PDB file of C-alpha atoms in Angstrom:
ATOM      1  CA  MET A  21      -0.056  -0.117   0.154  1.00 96.00           C
ATOM      2  CA  LYS A  22       1.188   3.590  -0.900  1.00 98.00           C
ATOM      3  CA  ILE A  23       0.674   5.717   2.069  1.00 98.00           C
ATOM      4  CA  GLY A  24       1.112   9.618   2.147  1.00 98.00           C
ATOM      5  CA  LEU A  25       2.200  11.038   5.272  1.00 98.00           C
ATOM      6  CA  LEU A  26       0.973  14.730   6.118  1.00 98.00           C
ATOM      7  CA  PHE A  27       2.925  16.086   8.940  1.00 96.00           C
ATOM      8  CA  GLY A  28       1.818  18.831  10.989  1.00 94.00           C
ATOM      9  CA  SER A  29       1.126  20.301  14.376  1.00 93.00           C
ATOM     10  CA  PHE A  30      -3.195  20.334  13.469  1.00 96.00           C
ATOM     11  CA  ASN A  31      -3.282  23.292  15.895  1.00 96.00           C
ATOM     12  CA  PRO A  32      -6.131  22.930  15.438  1.00 97.00           C
ATOM     13  CA  ILE A  33      -7.088  20.793  12.440  1.00 98.00           C
ATOM     14  CA  HIS A  34      -9.560  22.313  10.097  1.00 98.00           C
ATOM     15  CA  ILE A  35     -10.933  21.904   6.511  1.00 97.00           C
ATOM     16  CA  GLY A  36      -7.618  23.009   4.732  1.00 96.00           C
ATOM     17  CA  HIS A  37      -5.636  19.944   6.093  1.00 97.00           C
ATOM     18  CA  LEU A  38      -8.730  17.652   5.015  1.00 97.00           C
ATOM     19  CA  ILE A  39      -9.041  18.836   1.651  1.00 97.00           C
ATOM     20  CA  ILE A  40      -5.310  18.492   1.196  1.00 97.00           C
ATOM     21  CA  ALA A  41      -5.564  14.951   2.572  1.00 98.00           C
ATOM     22  CA  ASN A  42      -8.744  14.095   0.476  1.00 98.00           C
ATOM     23  CA  TYR A  43      -7.148  15.386  -2.730  1.00 98.00           C
ATOM     24  CA  MET A  44      -3.852  12.936  -2.041  1.00 98.00           C
ATOM     25  CA  ALA A  45      -5.861  10.140  -1.376  1.00 98.00           C
ATOM     26  CA  ASN A  46      -8.099  10.167  -4.037  1.00 97.00           C
ATOM     27  CA  HIS A  47      -6.276  12.268  -7.195  1.00 97.00           C
ATOM     28  CA  THR A  48      -2.838  10.803  -6.812  1.00 97.00           C
ATOM     29  CA  ALA A  49      -1.066   7.400  -6.882  1.00 97.00           C
ATOM     30  CA  LEU A  50      -1.376   6.840  -3.013  1.00 98.00           C
ATOM     31  CA  ASP A  51      -3.832   4.446  -1.483  1.00 98.00           C
ATOM     32  CA  LYS A  52      -4.193   6.446   1.838  1.00 98.00           C
ATOM     33  CA  VAL A  53      -3.135   9.304   3.629  1.00 98.00           C
ATOM     34  CA  TRP A  54      -1.894   8.960   7.392  1.00 98.00           C
ATOM     35  CA  LEU A  55      -2.040  12.559   9.247  1.00 98.00           C
ATOM     36  CA  VAL A  56       0.870  12.523  11.354  1.00 97.00           C
ATOM     37  CA  VAL A  57       0.728  14.955  14.693  1.00 96.00           C
ATOM     38  CA  SER A  58       3.666  16.248  15.172  1.00 91.00           C
ATOM     39  CA  PRO A  59       4.894  17.268  18.891  1.00 87.00           C
ATOM     40  CA  GLN A  60       7.236  19.798  17.804  1.00 71.00           C
ATOM     41  CA  ASN A  61       8.706  20.895  14.641  1.00 60.00           C
ATOM     42  CA  PRO A  62      12.221  21.528  15.021  1.00 57.00           C
ATOM     43  CA  LEU A  63      12.297  24.446  12.363  1.00 54.00           C
ATOM     44  CA  LYS A  64       8.949  26.225  14.174  1.00 56.00           C
ATOM     45  CA  LYS A  65       8.956  28.193  17.364  1.00 58.00           C
ATOM     46  CA  TYR A  66       6.867  26.552  20.278  1.00 53.00           C
ATOM     47  CA  GLY A  67       4.339  29.223  20.472  1.00 62.00           C
ATOM     48  CA  ASP A  68       1.004  28.824  21.514  1.00 70.00           C
ATOM     49  CA  LEU A  69       0.664  25.083  20.575  1.00 84.00           C
ATOM     50  CA  ILE A  70      -1.810  23.108  22.624  1.00 90.00           C
ATOM     51  CA  ASN A  71      -1.440  19.744  24.654  1.00 91.00           C
ATOM     52  CA  THR A  72      -0.244  17.058  21.718  1.00 92.00           C
ATOM     53  CA  TYR A  73      -3.115  14.712  22.918  1.00 94.00           C
ATOM     54  CA  ASP A  74      -5.594  17.578  22.448  1.00 96.00           C
ATOM     55  CA  ARG A  75      -4.445  17.902  18.879  1.00 96.00           C
ATOM     56  CA  LEU A  76      -4.472  14.178  18.569  1.00 97.00           C
ATOM     57  CA  GLU A  77      -8.047  13.636  19.600  1.00 98.00           C
ATOM     58  CA  MET A  78      -9.072  16.653  17.162  1.00 98.00           C
ATOM     59  CA  ALA A  79      -7.307  15.010  14.435  1.00 98.00           C
ATOM     60  CA  LYS A  80      -9.351  11.758  15.138  1.00 98.00           C
ATOM     61  CA  LEU A  81     -12.504  13.627  15.624  1.00 98.00           C
ATOM     62  CA  ALA A  82     -12.114  15.297  12.091  1.00 98.00           C
ATOM     63  CA  THR A  83     -11.516  12.000  10.126  1.00 98.00           C
ATOM     64  CA  ASP A  84     -13.508   9.842  12.046  1.00 96.00           C
ATOM     65  CA  ASN A  85     -15.498   8.755   9.225  1.00 93.00           C
ATOM     66  CA  ALA A  86     -13.011   8.970   6.518  1.00 95.00           C
ATOM     67  CA  THR A  87     -12.200   5.654   4.545  1.00 93.00           C
ATOM     68  CA  ASN A  88      -8.862   6.466   3.373  1.00 97.00           C
ATOM     69  CA  ILE A  89      -7.739   8.854   5.889  1.00 98.00           C
ATOM     70  CA  ALA A  90      -5.951   8.173   9.188  1.00 98.00           C
ATOM     71  CA  VAL A  91      -4.284   9.508  12.199  1.00 98.00           C
ATOM     72  CA  SER A  92      -0.767   8.742  13.171  1.00 97.00           C
ATOM     73  CA  ASP A  93       0.599   9.290  16.598  1.00 96.00           C
ATOM     74  CA  VAL A  94       4.176   7.824  15.877  1.00 96.00           C
ATOM     75  CA  GLU A  95       6.287  11.179  16.422  1.00 94.00           C
ATOM     76  CA  LEU A  96       4.843  11.361  19.875  1.00 92.00           C
ATOM     77  CA  LYS A  97       6.691   7.783  20.488  1.00 91.00           C
ATOM     78  CA  LEU A  98       9.708   9.149  19.163  1.00 93.00           C
ATOM     79  CA  PRO A  99      12.704  11.266  20.537  1.00 89.00           C
ATOM     80  CA  GLN A 100      12.044  14.865  20.388  1.00 85.00           C
ATOM     81  CA  PRO A 101      12.686  17.092  18.426  1.00 83.00           C
ATOM     82  CA  SER A 102      10.648  15.031  15.539  1.00 82.00           C
ATOM     83  CA  TYR A 103      13.164  14.801  12.218  1.00 91.00           C
ATOM     84  CA  THR A 104      11.165  13.511   9.160  1.00 94.00           C
ATOM     85  CA  ILE A 105      13.883  11.358   8.188  1.00 96.00           C
ATOM     86  CA  ASP A 106      13.819   9.580  11.512  1.00 95.00           C
ATOM     87  CA  THR A 107      10.089   8.894  11.615  1.00 96.00           C
ATOM     88  CA  LEU A 108      10.425   7.530   7.714  1.00 97.00           C
ATOM     89  CA  ALA A 109      13.055   5.238   8.956  1.00 96.00           C
ATOM     90  CA  HIS A 110      10.898   4.156  12.012  1.00 97.00           C
ATOM     91  CA  LEU A 111       8.076   3.544   9.647  1.00 97.00           C
ATOM     92  CA  LYS A 112      10.127   1.676   6.899  1.00 97.00           C
ATOM     93  CA  GLU A 113      11.162  -0.717   9.897  1.00 97.00           C
ATOM     94  CA  LYS A 114       7.531  -1.282  11.281  1.00 97.00           C
ATOM     95  CA  TYR A 115       5.733  -1.524   8.269  1.00 97.00           C
ATOM     96  CA  PRO A 116       7.849  -3.022   5.588  1.00 97.00           C
ATOM     97  CA  GLU A 117       4.785  -4.022   3.631  1.00 98.00           C
ATOM     98  CA  HIS A 118       4.007  -0.433   2.754  1.00 98.00           C
ATOM     99  CA  GLU A 119       5.523   2.393   0.694  1.00 98.00           C
ATOM    100  CA  PHE A 120       5.759   5.927   2.579  1.00 98.00           C
ATOM    101  CA  ALA A 121       5.682   9.131   0.523  1.00 98.00           C
ATOM    102  CA  LEU A 122       5.628  12.844   1.922  1.00 98.00           C
ATOM    103  CA  ILE A 123       3.046  15.159   1.330  1.00 98.00           C
ATOM    104  CA  MET A 124       3.926  18.782   2.035  1.00 96.00           C
ATOM    105  CA  GLY A 125       3.340  22.427   0.559  1.00 94.00           C
ATOM    106  CA  SER A 126       5.438  24.235  -1.982  1.00 93.00           C
ATOM    107  CA  ASP A 127       6.960  26.266   0.745  1.00 91.00           C
ATOM    108  CA  ASN A 128       8.213  23.413   2.886  1.00 92.00           C
ATOM    109  CA  LEU A 129       9.920  22.036  -0.447  1.00 94.00           C
ATOM    110  CA  ALA A 130      11.423  25.727  -0.737  1.00 91.00           C
ATOM    111  CA  THR A 131      12.700  25.111   2.583  1.00 92.00           C
ATOM    112  CA  LEU A 132      13.656  21.231   2.480  1.00 94.00           C
ATOM    113  CA  HIS A 133      17.091  21.923   1.831  1.00 94.00           C
ATOM    114  CA  LYS A 134      17.303  22.948   5.886  1.00 93.00           C
ATOM    115  CA  TRP A 135      15.920  19.518   6.761  1.00 94.00           C
ATOM    116  CA  LYS A 136      17.943  16.687   8.556  1.00 94.00           C
ATOM    117  CA  ASN A 137      19.284  14.478   5.837  1.00 97.00           C
ATOM    118  CA  TYR A 138      17.120  16.121   2.960  1.00 97.00           C
ATOM    119  CA  ARG A 139      18.894  14.394   0.173  1.00 97.00           C
ATOM    120  CA  LEU A 140      18.038  11.141   1.574  1.00 97.00           C
ATOM    121  CA  ILE A 141      14.632  11.825   1.849  1.00 97.00           C
ATOM    122  CA  LEU A 142      14.722  12.862  -1.996  1.00 97.00           C
ATOM    123  CA  ARG A 143      16.717   9.811  -2.930  1.00 97.00           C
ATOM    124  CA  ASP A 144      14.432   7.115  -0.913  1.00 97.00           C
ATOM    125  CA  TYR A 145      11.084   8.516  -0.974  1.00 98.00           C
ATOM    126  CA  ARG A 146       8.390  10.499  -3.253  1.00 98.00           C
ATOM    127  CA  ILE A 147       6.992  13.754  -2.433  1.00 98.00           C
ATOM    128  CA  PHE A 148       3.695  15.003  -3.196  1.00 98.00           C
ATOM    129  CA  VAL A 149       3.595  18.807  -3.135  1.00 96.00           C
ATOM    130  CA  TYR A 150       0.306  20.993  -2.667  1.00 95.00           C
ATOM    131  CA  PRO A 151       0.750  24.536  -4.085  1.00 92.00           C
ATOM    132  CA  ARG A 152       1.139  27.372  -1.820  1.00 87.00           C
ATOM    133  CA  PRO A 153       0.812  31.144  -2.892  1.00 80.00           C
ATOM    134  CA  GLY A 154       3.989  32.881  -3.345  1.00 77.00           C
ATOM    135  CA  HIS A 155       6.185  29.372  -3.649  1.00 75.00           C
ATOM    136  CA  GLU A 156       5.320  28.427  -7.073  1.00 73.00           C
ATOM    137  CA  ASN A 157       9.069  27.746  -8.302  1.00 70.00           C
ATOM    138  CA  ALA A 158      10.486  25.858  -5.222  1.00 70.00           C
ATOM    139  CA  GLU A 159      14.144  24.630  -5.785  1.00 80.00           C
ATOM    140  CA  PHE A 160      13.398  20.748  -5.905  1.00 91.00           C
ATOM    141  CA  ALA A 161      10.104  21.230  -7.855  1.00 91.00           C
ATOM    142  CA  SER A 162      11.562  19.407 -10.801  1.00 92.00           C
ATOM    143  CA  HIS A 163      13.592  16.641  -8.821  1.00 95.00           C
ATOM    144  CA  PRO A 164      12.342  13.281 -10.315  1.00 96.00           C
ATOM    145  CA  SER A 165      10.890  12.289  -6.619  1.00 97.00           C
ATOM    146  CA  VAL A 166       8.960  15.470  -6.568  1.00 96.00           C
ATOM    147  CA  THR A 167       5.174  15.520  -7.924  1.00 96.00           C
ATOM    148  CA  ILE A 168       3.843  18.876  -8.074  1.00 95.00           C
ATOM    149  CA  THR A 169      -0.237  17.985  -7.744  1.00 96.00           C
ATOM    150  CA  MET A 170      -3.181  20.598  -8.523  1.00 95.00           C
ATOM    151  CA  THR A 171      -4.510  20.397  -4.852  1.00 95.00           C
ATOM    152  CA  PRO A 172      -7.365  22.875  -4.447  1.00 94.00           C
ATOM    153  CA  GLN A 173      -5.906  26.073  -2.731  1.00 89.00           C
ATOM    154  CA  MET A 174      -7.347  27.531   0.403  1.00 85.00           C
ATOM    155  CA  GLU A 175      -6.120  30.213   2.149  1.00 86.00           C
ATOM    156  CA  LEU A 176      -6.950  29.288   5.504  1.00 92.00           C
ATOM    157  CA  SER A 177      -4.405  28.826   8.344  1.00 93.00           C
ATOM    158  CA  ALA A 178      -4.511  27.598  12.217  1.00 94.00           C
ATOM    159  CA  THR A 179      -3.027  30.893  13.176  1.00 93.00           C
ATOM    160  CA  PHE A 180      -6.135  32.530  11.712  1.00 96.00           C
ATOM    161  CA  ILE A 181      -8.761  30.187  13.498  1.00 97.00           C
ATOM    162  CA  ARG A 182      -6.674  30.279  16.845  1.00 96.00           C
ATOM    163  CA  LYS A 183      -6.971  34.323  16.391  1.00 96.00           C
ATOM    164  CA  SER A 184     -10.572  34.105  15.878  1.00 97.00           C
ATOM    165  CA  ILE A 185     -11.598  31.632  18.460  1.00 97.00           C
ATOM    166  CA  ALA A 186      -9.506  34.264  21.015  1.00 96.00           C
ATOM    167  CA  GLU A 187     -11.511  37.232  19.520  1.00 97.00           C
ATOM    168  CA  LYS A 188     -14.898  35.200  19.849  1.00 97.00           C
ATOM    169  CA  LYS A 189     -15.475  35.042  16.506  1.00 97.00           C
ATOM    170  CA  ASN A 190     -17.392  32.254  14.771  1.00 97.00           C
ATOM    171  CA  VAL A 191     -15.132  29.426  12.960  1.00 97.00           C
ATOM    172  CA  GLN A 192     -18.301  27.108  11.948  1.00 96.00           C
ATOM    173  CA  TYR A 193     -17.280  25.615   8.705  1.00 96.00           C
ATOM    174  CA  PHE A 194     -13.751  26.274   8.997  1.00 97.00           C
ATOM    175  CA  VAL A 195     -13.156  23.316  11.160  1.00 98.00           C
ATOM    176  CA  PRO A 196     -15.238  20.076  11.284  1.00 97.00           C
ATOM    177  CA  ASP A 197     -18.143  20.306  13.709  1.00 97.00           C
ATOM    178  CA  PRO A 198     -17.028  17.358  16.256  1.00 98.00           C
ATOM    179  CA  VAL A 199     -13.772  19.771  16.337  1.00 98.00           C
ATOM    180  CA  LEU A 200     -15.489  22.830  16.966  1.00 98.00           C
ATOM    181  CA  LYS A 201     -17.242  20.991  20.138  1.00 98.00           C
ATOM    182  CA  PHE A 202     -14.180  19.619  21.327  1.00 98.00           C
ATOM    183  CA  ILE A 203     -12.440  23.194  21.205  1.00 97.00           C
ATOM    184  CA  GLU A 204     -15.553  24.593  22.887  1.00 97.00           C
ATOM    185  CA  SER A 205     -15.793  21.935  25.756  1.00 97.00           C
ATOM    186  CA  LYS A 206     -12.286  22.505  26.560  1.00 96.00           C
ATOM    187  CA  GLY A 207     -11.944  25.973  26.381  1.00 96.00           C
ATOM    188  CA  LEU A 208      -9.082  25.968  23.799  1.00 96.00           C
ATOM    189  CA  TYR A 209      -7.469  29.105  22.163  1.00 95.00           C
ATOM    190  CA  LYS A 210      -9.156  31.744  24.400  1.00 91.00           C
TER     191      LYS A 210
END
């Protein structure tokens, strides 16, 4: 089985994430997409990241009825900080029957040269890239391991959602209803 890995903090998960995952699972050579909840991205500041297990639960709530999208907590069990190459090596060892690929935005492809062992990633894994405004001509876009997709673009970010919640604005339809109920029940992002 070909499994695409979409890594993220999912702080919170929103419909933009789900559109990307759905597109990749249904419109590319991938059979399934795993949303990998990352405890902490080594290239990002800690900031206002909420509890990892709350983010994991929201991702599970958002994908509860999905047939070819699942949530993975693999990075919660690995040493911190999480490096993609280490996670890939772990998954390859644990699930030798699967072929893993990366899913990333063109903005991440533009900074791939900053990733730990990025040359190994390019050598050993396929990378499915969704477009992000302002990052159309990323350095590795023409690499043989890279597939640029026509994933629908959406100007929606978790930062916008967190800010909107803090300002007591309605975020219905930006996040799935079960996720919104979870956020409200726990008083997150206020």
